[in-house]
Amino acid sequence: MAGPALPEPVRHAVTSEINATAASLLGFLHDGPLTGWDLVARAEQTMGPFWSLTKSQVYRELAYMAENGLVTPGVTGRREARPYTITDAGRAAFAEWAARGPGEGTIRLPLLLFVTLGRHLEPGLLRSVLVEQRTHQTKLLKEYLAMRQALGDGEGDPVDPHVLATLEYGITVARATLRWIDRLPPEIRG
Amino acid sequence: MAGPALPEPVRHAVTSEINATAASLLGFLHDGPLTGWDLVARAEQTMGPFWSLTKSQVYRELAYMAENGLVTPGVTGRREARPYTITDAGRAAFAEWAARGPGEGTIRLPLLLFVTLGRHLEPGLLRSVLVEQRTHQTKLLKEYLAMRQALGDGEGDPVDPHVLATLEYGITVARATLRWIDRLPPEIRG
DNA sequence: TCATGCATGTAAGAGGTTACATGATTCG
DNA sequence: CGAATCATGTAACCTCTTACATGCATGA
């Protein structure tokens, strides 16, 4: 009974879909070549906390994408900087990712976990955490407002409304969070 | 020259700190024994999208915690249900985790990525995504309001203000998101 | 010359997701 | 009796984080 070998399951059968991390890098590369370092900075500057990204991930995805022809590494310039350029295949992969729509996203807020489980925490702990959080959100909001101000003052290039819209989201959420903290009942806020 | 062997790096030197996922399970178990299934449901009900958790993770953490004496599995009851009870060591591990404070949290919103990279998307794609998102947030808000209503109508047990506060956060954020969408400039909203 | 910032990368492990597999119970 | 729901779990894989290692360039 020499049966046929079990077939290897075929992965990535058609197009080897890229993940959201790679897609975000390709998105930024539409504006021109950038190094891994630049990409980390760009993500941080334009998306703040709403798109977390570490340099390890970035270098890994860049290497993967270079292997697959989605980007091409350039010659190293100043210091060891190696700029990557998006290719037509890269643009196609990005468009394909975009066509699938944004998925659900991931949110994990330990702060909310603290609040939810508040009755099992030592009294005072939750309060001090909320005080810290208030300070943090206030600082964040201030920074966002300063950024908007700087973009508004026609400093150099015209502002992309999409980038501004993302900044507005940050402002909106920071304000909402502050209001929420301030309206928490006294049993919780102390 | 028989030098000493390289020392094995010692991990978890002191107390083998638990992760936030395990901590959340221990938190819920403070209210009494729960099965893995219950825990998934509890997290979903009380924290909604702000604490994502899959059953694979839950069963894995429960097994790990049982091995380490933080919880004890009970006898299987109805169906295959196996309720876990928190131990004193479990309560200690939870308190220790809490004392470290909530960390930064993780947020990854592909929707914001779409907005930020909007100028590189096919015209119309971003608009339809925003329309869908508006519908989704409206539905979410409705559900939250219904939940608050149900909790407010003294249905059975008195409501824990902490759980209510978490629900308020959901309401606040959903409203803020809706306002943000509605105020997006016409170049983006269409 | 020394600290700081720019810049790239590797290794290892922890955490999270998806698909699969199985079976009990309830209700219509 | 069949469908839906309750309930547990494994395997494989992907993704993300942390720590480590290296070196160039700039400017005080």
Short mmCIF file of N, CA and C (backbone and C1' of nucleotides) in Angstrom, two decimals, chain C residues 9-23:
data_model
loop_
_atom_site.label_atom_id
_atom_site.label_comp_id
_atom_site.label_asym_id
_atom_site.label_seq_id
_atom_site.Cartn_x
_atom_site.Cartn_y
_atom_site.Cartn_z
P DG C 9 20.69 46.93 7.83
"O5'" DG C 9 20.43 45.90 9.04
"C5'" DG C 9 21.55 45.08 9.31
"C4'" DG C 9 21.52 44.63 10.73
"C3'" DG C 9 20.56 43.49 11.03
"O3'" DG C 9 21.14 42.29 10.48
"C1'" DG C 9 21.13 44.89 12.91
P DT C 10 20.31 40.95 10.78
"O5'" DT C 10 20.80 40.50 12.22
"C5'" DT C 10 22.19 40.34 12.49
"C4'" DT C 10 22.31 39.63 13.83
"C3'" DT C 10 21.49 38.34 13.91
"O3'" DT C 10 22.30 37.41 14.62
"C1'" DT C 10 20.76 39.85 15.60
P DA C 11 21.83 35.89 14.73
"O5'" DA C 11 21.23 35.88 16.21
"C5'" DA C 11 21.96 36.46 17.27
"C4'" DA C 11 21.28 36.08 18.56
"C3'" DA C 11 20.52 34.76 18.51
"O3'" DA C 11 20.77 34.10 19.74
"C1'" DA C 11 19.02 36.53 19.04
P DA C 12 20.21 32.66 20.02
"O5'" DA C 12 18.99 33.02 20.98
"C5'" DA C 12 19.25 33.85 22.10
"C4'" DA C 12 17.94 34.12 22.81
"C3'" DA C 12 17.04 32.89 22.88
"O3'" DA C 12 16.61 32.80 24.21
"C1'" DA C 12 15.86 34.73 21.98
P DG C 13 15.83 31.51 24.70
"O5'" DG C 13 14.49 32.22 25.17
"C5'" DG C 13 14.59 33.46 25.85
"C4'" DG C 13 13.31 34.20 25.68
"C3'" DG C 13 12.08 33.33 25.99
"O3'" DG C 13 11.29 34.09 26.87
"C1'" DG C 13 11.79 34.46 23.96
P DA C 14 10.31 33.37 27.86
"O5'" DA C 14 9.12 34.41 27.79
"C5'" DA C 14 9.41 35.80 27.77
"C4'" DA C 14 8.28 36.51 27.07
"C3'" DA C 14 6.90 35.98 27.47
"O3'" DA C 14 6.15 37.14 27.82
"C1'" DA C 14 7.14 36.02 25.10
P DG C 15 4.70 37.03 28.33
"O5'" DG C 15 3.91 37.33 26.99
"C5'" DG C 15 4.14 38.55 26.32
"C4'" DG C 15 3.30 38.56 25.08
"C3'" DG C 15 1.85 38.19 25.32
"O3'" DG C 15 1.12 39.23 24.71
"C1'" DG C 15 2.73 36.91 23.54
P DG C 16 -0.46 39.29 24.81
"O5'" DG C 16 -0.84 38.74 23.38
"C5'" DG C 16 -0.42 39.43 22.22
"C4'" DG C 16 -0.97 38.77 20.98
"C3'" DG C 16 -2.44 38.38 21.06
"O3'" DG C 16 -3.08 38.93 19.91
"C1'" DG C 16 -1.12 36.54 20.35
P DT C 17 -4.58 38.57 19.54
"O5'" DT C 17 -4.39 37.53 18.36
"C5'" DT C 17 -3.55 37.88 17.26
"C4'" DT C 17 -3.67 36.83 16.19
"C3'" DT C 17 -5.11 36.42 15.89
"O3'" DT C 17 -5.27 36.54 14.48
"C1'" DT C 17 -3.78 34.49 16.32
P DT C 18 -6.67 36.24 13.79
"O5'" DT C 18 -6.57 34.76 13.25
"C5'" DT C 18 -5.38 34.33 12.60
"C4'" DT C 18 -5.51 32.87 12.21
"C3'" DT C 18 -6.95 32.41 11.92
"O3'" DT C 18 -6.93 31.88 10.61
"C1'" DT C 18 -5.87 30.94 13.48
P DA C 19 -8.25 31.17 9.98
"O5'" DA C 19 -7.91 29.63 10.22
"C5'" DA C 19 -6.57 29.17 10.02
"C4'" DA C 19 -6.50 27.69 10.34
"C3'" DA C 19 -7.79 26.92 10.02
"O3'" DA C 19 -7.39 25.69 9.42
"C1'" DA C 19 -7.23 26.61 12.30
P DC C 20 -8.52 24.62 8.96
"O5'" DC C 20 -8.42 23.55 10.13
"C5'" DC C 20 -7.14 22.93 10.40
"C4'" DC C 20 -7.23 22.14 11.67
"C3'" DC C 20 -8.36 21.10 11.68
"O3'" DC C 20 -7.75 19.82 11.80
"C1'" DC C 20 -8.27 22.30 13.73
P DA C 21 -8.62 18.52 11.50
"O5'" DA C 21 -9.03 18.14 12.99
"C5'" DA C 21 -8.03 17.89 13.96
"C4'" DA C 21 -8.72 17.55 15.26
"C3'" DA C 21 -10.03 16.77 15.08
"O3'" DA C 21 -9.91 15.55 15.77
"C1'" DA C 21 -10.30 18.56 16.61
P DT C 22 -11.08 14.45 15.69
"O5'" DT C 22 -11.80 14.66 17.10
"C5'" DT C 22 -11.02 14.87 18.28
"C4'" DT C 22 -11.96 15.24 19.39
"C3'" DT C 22 -13.31 14.54 19.35
"O3'" DT C 22 -13.33 13.52 20.33
"C1'" DT C 22 -13.50 16.83 19.96
P DG C 23 -14.51 12.41 20.39
"O5'" DG C 23 -15.57 13.10 21.35
"C5'" DG C 23 -15.20 13.33 22.70
"C4'" DG C 23 -16.18 14.29 23.29
"C3'" DG C 23 -17.64 13.83 23.19
"O3'" DG C 23 -18.10 13.64 24.50
"C1'" DG C 23 -17.40 16.13 22.74
#
